[in-house]
Short mmCIF file of the N, C-alpha and C atoms (twelve columns), coordinates in Angstrom:
data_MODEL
# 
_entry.id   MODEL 
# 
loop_
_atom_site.group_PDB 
_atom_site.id 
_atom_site.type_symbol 
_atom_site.label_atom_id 
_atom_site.label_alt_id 
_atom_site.label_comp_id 
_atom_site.label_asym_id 
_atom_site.label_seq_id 
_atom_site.Cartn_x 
_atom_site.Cartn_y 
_atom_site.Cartn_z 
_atom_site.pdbx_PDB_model_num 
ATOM 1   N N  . UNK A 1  15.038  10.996  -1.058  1 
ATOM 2   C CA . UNK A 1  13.786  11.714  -1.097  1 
ATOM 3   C C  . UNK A 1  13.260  11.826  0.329   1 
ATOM 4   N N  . UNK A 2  12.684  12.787  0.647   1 
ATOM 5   C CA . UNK A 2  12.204  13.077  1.937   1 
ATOM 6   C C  . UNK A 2  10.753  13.685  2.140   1 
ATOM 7   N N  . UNK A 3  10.129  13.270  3.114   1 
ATOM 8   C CA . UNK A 3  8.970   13.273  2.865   1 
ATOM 9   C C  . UNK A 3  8.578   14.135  3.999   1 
ATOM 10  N N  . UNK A 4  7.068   15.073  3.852   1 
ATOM 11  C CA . UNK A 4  7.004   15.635  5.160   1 
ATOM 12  C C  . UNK A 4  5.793   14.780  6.086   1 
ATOM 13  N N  . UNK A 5  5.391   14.833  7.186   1 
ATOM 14  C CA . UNK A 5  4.448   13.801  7.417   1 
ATOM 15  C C  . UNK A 5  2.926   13.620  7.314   1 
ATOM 16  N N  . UNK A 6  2.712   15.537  6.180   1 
ATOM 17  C CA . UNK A 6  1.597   15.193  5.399   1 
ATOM 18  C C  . UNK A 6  1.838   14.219  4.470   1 
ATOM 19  N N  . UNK A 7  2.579   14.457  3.669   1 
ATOM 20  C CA . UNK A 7  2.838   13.503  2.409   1 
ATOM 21  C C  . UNK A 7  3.233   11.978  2.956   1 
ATOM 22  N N  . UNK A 8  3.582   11.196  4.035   1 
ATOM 23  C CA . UNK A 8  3.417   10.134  4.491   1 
ATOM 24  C C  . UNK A 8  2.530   9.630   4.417   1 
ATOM 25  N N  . UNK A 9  1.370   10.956  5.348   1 
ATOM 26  C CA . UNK A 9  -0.081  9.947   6.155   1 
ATOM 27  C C  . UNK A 9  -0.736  9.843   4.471   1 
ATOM 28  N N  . UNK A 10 -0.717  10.636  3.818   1 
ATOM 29  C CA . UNK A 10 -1.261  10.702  2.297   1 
ATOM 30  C C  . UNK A 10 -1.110  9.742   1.642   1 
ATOM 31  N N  . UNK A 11 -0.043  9.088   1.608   1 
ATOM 32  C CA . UNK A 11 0.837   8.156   0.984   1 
ATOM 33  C C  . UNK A 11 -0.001  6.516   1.742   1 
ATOM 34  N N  . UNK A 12 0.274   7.227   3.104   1 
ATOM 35  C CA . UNK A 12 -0.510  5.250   3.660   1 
ATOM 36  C C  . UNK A 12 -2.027  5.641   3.249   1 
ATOM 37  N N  . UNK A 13 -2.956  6.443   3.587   1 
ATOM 38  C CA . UNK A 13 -3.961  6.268   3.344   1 
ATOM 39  C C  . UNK A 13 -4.185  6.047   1.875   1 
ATOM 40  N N  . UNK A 14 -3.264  6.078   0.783   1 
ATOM 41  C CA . UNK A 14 -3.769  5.980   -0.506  1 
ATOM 42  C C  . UNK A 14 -3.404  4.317   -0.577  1 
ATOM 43  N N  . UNK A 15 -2.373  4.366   -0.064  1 
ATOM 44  C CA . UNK A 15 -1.890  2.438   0.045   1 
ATOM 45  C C  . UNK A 15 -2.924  2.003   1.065   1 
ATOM 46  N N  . UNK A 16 -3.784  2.389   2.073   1 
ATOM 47  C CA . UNK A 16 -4.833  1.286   2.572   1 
ATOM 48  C C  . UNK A 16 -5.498  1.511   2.182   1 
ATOM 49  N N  . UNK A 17 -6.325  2.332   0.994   1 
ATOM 50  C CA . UNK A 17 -7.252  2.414   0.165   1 
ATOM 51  C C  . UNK A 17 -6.974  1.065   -1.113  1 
ATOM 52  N N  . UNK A 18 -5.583  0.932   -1.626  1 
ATOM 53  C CA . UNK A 18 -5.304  -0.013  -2.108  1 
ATOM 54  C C  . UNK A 18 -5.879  -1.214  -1.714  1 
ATOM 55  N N  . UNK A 19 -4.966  -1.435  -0.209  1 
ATOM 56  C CA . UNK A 19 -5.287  -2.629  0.374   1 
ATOM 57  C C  . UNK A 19 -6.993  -3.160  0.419   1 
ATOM 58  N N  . UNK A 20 -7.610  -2.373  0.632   1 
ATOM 59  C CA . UNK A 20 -9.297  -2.228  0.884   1 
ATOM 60  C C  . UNK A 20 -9.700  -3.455  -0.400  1 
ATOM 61  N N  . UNK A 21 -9.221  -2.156  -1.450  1 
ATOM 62  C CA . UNK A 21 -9.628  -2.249  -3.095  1 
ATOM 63  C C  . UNK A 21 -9.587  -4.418  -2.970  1 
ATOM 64  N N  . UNK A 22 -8.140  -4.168  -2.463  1 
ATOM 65  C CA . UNK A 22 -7.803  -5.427  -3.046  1 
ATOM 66  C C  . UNK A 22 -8.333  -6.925  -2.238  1 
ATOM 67  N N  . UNK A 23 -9.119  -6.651  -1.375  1 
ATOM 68  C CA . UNK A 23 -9.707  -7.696  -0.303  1 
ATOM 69  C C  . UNK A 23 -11.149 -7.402  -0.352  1 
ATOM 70  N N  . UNK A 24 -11.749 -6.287  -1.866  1 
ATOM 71  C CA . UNK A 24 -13.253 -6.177  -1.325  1 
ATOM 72  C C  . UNK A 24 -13.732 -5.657  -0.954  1 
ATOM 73  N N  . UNK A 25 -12.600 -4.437  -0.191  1 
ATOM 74  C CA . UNK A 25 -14.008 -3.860  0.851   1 
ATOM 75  C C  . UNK A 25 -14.861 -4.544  1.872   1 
ATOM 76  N N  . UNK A 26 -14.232 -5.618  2.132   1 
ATOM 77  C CA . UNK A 26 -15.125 -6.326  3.548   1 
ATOM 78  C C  . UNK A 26 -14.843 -5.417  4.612   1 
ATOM 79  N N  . UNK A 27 -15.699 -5.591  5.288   1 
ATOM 80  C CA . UNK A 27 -15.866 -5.205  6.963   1 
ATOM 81  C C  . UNK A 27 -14.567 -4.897  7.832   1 
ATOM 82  N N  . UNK A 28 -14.379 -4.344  9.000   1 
ATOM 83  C CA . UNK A 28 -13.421 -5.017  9.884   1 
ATOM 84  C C  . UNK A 28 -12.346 -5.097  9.348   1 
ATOM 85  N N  . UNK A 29 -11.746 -4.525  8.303   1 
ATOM 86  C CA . UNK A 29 -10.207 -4.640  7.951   1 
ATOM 87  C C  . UNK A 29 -9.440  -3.213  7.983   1 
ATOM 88  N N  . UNK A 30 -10.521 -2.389  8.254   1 
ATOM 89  C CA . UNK A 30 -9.637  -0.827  8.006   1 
ATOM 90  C C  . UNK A 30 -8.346  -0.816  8.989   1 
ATOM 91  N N  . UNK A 31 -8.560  -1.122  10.027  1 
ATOM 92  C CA . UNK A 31 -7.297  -1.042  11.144  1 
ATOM 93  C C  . UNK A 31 -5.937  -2.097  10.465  1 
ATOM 94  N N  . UNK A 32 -6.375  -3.065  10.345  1 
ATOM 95  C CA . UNK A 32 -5.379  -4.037  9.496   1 
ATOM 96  C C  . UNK A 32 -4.631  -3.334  8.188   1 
ATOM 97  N N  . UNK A 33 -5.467  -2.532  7.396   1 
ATOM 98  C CA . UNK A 33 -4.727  -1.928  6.392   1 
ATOM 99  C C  . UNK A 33 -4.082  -0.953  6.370   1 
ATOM 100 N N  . UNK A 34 -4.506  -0.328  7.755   1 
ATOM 101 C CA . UNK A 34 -4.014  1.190   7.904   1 
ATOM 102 C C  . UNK A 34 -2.201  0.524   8.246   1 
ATOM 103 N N  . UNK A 35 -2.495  -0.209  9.226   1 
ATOM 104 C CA . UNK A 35 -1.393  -0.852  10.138  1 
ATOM 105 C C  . UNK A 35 -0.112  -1.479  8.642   1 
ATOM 106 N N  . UNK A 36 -0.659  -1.969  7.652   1 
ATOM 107 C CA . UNK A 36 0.089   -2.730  6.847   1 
ATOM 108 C C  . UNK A 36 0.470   -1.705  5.889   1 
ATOM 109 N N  . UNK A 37 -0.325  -0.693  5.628   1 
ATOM 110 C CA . UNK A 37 0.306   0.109   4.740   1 
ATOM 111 C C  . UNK A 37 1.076   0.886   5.122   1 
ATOM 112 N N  . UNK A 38 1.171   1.395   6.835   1 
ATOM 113 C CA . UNK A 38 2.397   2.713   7.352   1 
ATOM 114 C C  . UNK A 38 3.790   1.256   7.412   1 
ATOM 115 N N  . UNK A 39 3.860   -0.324  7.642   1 
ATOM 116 C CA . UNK A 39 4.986   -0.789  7.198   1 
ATOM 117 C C  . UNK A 39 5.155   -0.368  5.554   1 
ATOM 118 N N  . UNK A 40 4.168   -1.018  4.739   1 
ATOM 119 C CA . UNK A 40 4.987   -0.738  3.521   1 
ATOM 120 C C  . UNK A 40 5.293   0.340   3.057   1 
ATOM 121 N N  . UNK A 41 4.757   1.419   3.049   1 
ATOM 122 C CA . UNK A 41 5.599   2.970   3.002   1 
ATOM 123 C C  . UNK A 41 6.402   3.314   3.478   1 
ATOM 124 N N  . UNK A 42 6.791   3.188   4.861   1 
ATOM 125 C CA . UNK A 42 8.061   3.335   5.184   1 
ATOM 126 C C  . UNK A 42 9.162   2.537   4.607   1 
ATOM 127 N N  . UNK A 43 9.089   0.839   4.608   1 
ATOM 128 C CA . UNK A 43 9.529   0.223   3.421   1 
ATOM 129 C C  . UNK A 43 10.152  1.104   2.325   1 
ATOM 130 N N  . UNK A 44 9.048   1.096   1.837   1 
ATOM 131 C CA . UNK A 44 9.134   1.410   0.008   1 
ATOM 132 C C  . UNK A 44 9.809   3.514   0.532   1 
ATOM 133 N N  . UNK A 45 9.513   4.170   1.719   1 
ATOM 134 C CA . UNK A 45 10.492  5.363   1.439   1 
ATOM 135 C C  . UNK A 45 11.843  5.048   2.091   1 
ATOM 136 N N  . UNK A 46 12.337  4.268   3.132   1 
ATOM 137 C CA . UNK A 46 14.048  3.616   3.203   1 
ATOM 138 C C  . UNK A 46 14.170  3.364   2.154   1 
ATOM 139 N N  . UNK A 47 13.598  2.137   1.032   1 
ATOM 140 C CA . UNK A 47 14.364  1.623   0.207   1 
ATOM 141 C C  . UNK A 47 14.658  2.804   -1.021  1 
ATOM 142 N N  . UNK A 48 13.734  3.645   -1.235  1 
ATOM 143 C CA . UNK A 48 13.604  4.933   -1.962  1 
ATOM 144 C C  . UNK A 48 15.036  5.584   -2.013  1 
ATOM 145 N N  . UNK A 49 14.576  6.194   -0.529  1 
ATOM 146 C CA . UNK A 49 16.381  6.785   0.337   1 
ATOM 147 C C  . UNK A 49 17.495  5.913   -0.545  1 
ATOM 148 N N  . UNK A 50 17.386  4.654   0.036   1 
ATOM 149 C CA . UNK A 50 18.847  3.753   -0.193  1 
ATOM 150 C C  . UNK A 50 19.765  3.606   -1.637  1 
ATOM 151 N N  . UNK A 51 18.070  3.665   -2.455  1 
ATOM 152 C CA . UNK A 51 18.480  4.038   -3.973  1 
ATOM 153 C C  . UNK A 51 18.646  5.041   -4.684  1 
ATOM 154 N N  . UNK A 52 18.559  6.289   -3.736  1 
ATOM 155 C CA . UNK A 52 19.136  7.369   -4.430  1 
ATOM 156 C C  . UNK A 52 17.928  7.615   -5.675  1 
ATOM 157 N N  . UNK A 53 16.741  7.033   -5.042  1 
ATOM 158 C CA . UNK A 53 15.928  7.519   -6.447  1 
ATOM 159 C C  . UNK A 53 15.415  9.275   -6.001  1 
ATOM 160 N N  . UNK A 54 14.883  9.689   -6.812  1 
ATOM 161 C CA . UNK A 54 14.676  11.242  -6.813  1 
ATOM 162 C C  . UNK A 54 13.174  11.547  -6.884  1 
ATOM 163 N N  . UNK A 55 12.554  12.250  -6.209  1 
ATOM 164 C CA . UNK A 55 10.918  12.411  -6.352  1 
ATOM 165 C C  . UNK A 55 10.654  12.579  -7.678  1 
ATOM 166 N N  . UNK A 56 10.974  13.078  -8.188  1 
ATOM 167 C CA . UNK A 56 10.591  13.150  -9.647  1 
ATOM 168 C C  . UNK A 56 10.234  11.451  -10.034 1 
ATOM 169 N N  . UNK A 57 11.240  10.600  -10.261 1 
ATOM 170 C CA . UNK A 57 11.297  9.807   -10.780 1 
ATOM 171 C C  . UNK A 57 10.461  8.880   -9.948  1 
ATOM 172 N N  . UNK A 58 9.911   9.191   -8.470  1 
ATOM 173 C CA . UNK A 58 8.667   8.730   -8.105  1 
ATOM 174 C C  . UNK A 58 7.474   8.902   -8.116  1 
ATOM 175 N N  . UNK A 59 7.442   10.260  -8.357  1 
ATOM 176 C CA . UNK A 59 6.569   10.851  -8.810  1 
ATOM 177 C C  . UNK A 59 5.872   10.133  -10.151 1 
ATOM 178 N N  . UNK A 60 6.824   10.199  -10.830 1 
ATOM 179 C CA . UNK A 60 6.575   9.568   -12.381 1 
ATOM 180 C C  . UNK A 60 5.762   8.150   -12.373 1 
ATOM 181 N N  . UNK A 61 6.900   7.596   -11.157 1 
ATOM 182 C CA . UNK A 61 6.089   6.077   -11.197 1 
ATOM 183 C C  . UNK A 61 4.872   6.074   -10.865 1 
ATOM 184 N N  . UNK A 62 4.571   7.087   -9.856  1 
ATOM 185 C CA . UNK A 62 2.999   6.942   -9.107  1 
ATOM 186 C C  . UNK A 62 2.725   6.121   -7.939  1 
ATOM 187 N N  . UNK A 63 2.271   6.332   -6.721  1 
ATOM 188 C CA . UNK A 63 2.386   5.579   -5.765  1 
ATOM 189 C C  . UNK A 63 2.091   4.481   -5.587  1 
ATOM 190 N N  . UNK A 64 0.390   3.788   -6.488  1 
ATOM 191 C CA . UNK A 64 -0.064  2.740   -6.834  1 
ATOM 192 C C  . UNK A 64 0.843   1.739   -7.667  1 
ATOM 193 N N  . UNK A 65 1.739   2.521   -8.415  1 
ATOM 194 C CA . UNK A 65 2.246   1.246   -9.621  1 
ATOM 195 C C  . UNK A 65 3.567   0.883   -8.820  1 
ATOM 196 N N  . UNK A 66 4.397   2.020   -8.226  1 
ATOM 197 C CA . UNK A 66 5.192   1.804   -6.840  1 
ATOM 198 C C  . UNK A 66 4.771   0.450   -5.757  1 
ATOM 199 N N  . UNK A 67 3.762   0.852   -5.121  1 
ATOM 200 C CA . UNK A 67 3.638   -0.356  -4.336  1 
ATOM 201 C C  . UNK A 67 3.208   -2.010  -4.918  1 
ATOM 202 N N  . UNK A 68 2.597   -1.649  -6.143  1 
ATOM 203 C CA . UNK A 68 2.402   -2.729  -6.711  1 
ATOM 204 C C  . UNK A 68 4.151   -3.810  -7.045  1 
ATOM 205 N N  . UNK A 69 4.734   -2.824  -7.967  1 
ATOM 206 C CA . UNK A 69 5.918   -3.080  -7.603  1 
ATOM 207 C C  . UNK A 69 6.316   -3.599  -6.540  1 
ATOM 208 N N  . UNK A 70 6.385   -2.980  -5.468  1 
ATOM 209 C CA . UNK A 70 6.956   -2.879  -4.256  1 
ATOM 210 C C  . UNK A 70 6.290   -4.312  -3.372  1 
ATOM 211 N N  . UNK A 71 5.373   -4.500  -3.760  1 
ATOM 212 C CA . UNK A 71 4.786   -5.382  -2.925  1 
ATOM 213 C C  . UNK A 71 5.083   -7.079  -3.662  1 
ATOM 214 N N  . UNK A 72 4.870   -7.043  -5.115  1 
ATOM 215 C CA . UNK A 72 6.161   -7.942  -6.114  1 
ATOM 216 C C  . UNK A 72 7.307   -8.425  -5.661  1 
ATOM 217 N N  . UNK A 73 8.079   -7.085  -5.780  1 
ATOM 218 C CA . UNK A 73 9.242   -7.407  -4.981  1 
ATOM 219 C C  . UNK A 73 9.365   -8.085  -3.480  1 
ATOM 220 N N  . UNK A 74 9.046   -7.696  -2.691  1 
ATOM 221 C CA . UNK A 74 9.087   -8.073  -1.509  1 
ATOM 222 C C  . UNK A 74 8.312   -9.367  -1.152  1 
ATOM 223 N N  . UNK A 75 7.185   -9.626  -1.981  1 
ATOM 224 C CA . UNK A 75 6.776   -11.113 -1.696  1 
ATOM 225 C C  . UNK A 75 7.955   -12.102 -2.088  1 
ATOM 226 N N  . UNK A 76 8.454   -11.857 -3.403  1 
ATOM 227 C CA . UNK A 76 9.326   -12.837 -3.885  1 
ATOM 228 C C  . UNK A 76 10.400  -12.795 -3.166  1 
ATOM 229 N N  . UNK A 77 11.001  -11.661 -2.514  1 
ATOM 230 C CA . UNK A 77 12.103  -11.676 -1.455  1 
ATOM 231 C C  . UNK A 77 11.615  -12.615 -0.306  1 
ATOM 232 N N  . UNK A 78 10.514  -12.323 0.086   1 
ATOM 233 C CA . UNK A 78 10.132  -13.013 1.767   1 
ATOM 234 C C  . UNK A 78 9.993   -14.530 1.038   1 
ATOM 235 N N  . UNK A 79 9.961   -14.939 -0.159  1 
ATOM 236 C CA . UNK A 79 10.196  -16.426 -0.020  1 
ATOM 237 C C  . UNK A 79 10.984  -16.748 -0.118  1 
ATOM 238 N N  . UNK A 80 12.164  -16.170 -0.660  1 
ATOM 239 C CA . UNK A 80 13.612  -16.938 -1.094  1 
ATOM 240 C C  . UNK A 80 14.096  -16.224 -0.086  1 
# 
């Protein structure tokens, strides 16, 4: 799947809107989330690529239930 770099910046700003959601909305974190969500999107579109998944079928998932996923996965990876 390939993305153009509207649909990127779209993609992180909806994942640091996540991030926001999920710390509160405190103060002083927008730069931190912006920064953490262009890693995990790029993340989550290599690993996309690697699996041969198809926009459609990301589409389907939705970007929120994607990173939720995505962020699942990868915690339990970074401990083991």
């Amino acid at each position: 799947m390939i993305v153009s770099p509207e649909e990127r910046s779209e993609m992180i700003a909806v994942a640091a809107y996540f991030l926001a959601e999920q710390r509160g909305f405190t103060p002083d974190g927008a730069t931190d989330d912006w920064l953490t969500a262009e890693r995990q999107i790029d993340r989550l579109l290599d690993a996309i690529r690697r699996q041969g998944i198809s926009r459609a079928q990301f589409e389907r998932a939705g970007l929120r239930n994607a990173l939720r996923l995505w962020n699942g996965t990868s915690q339990r990876s970074d401990q083991g």
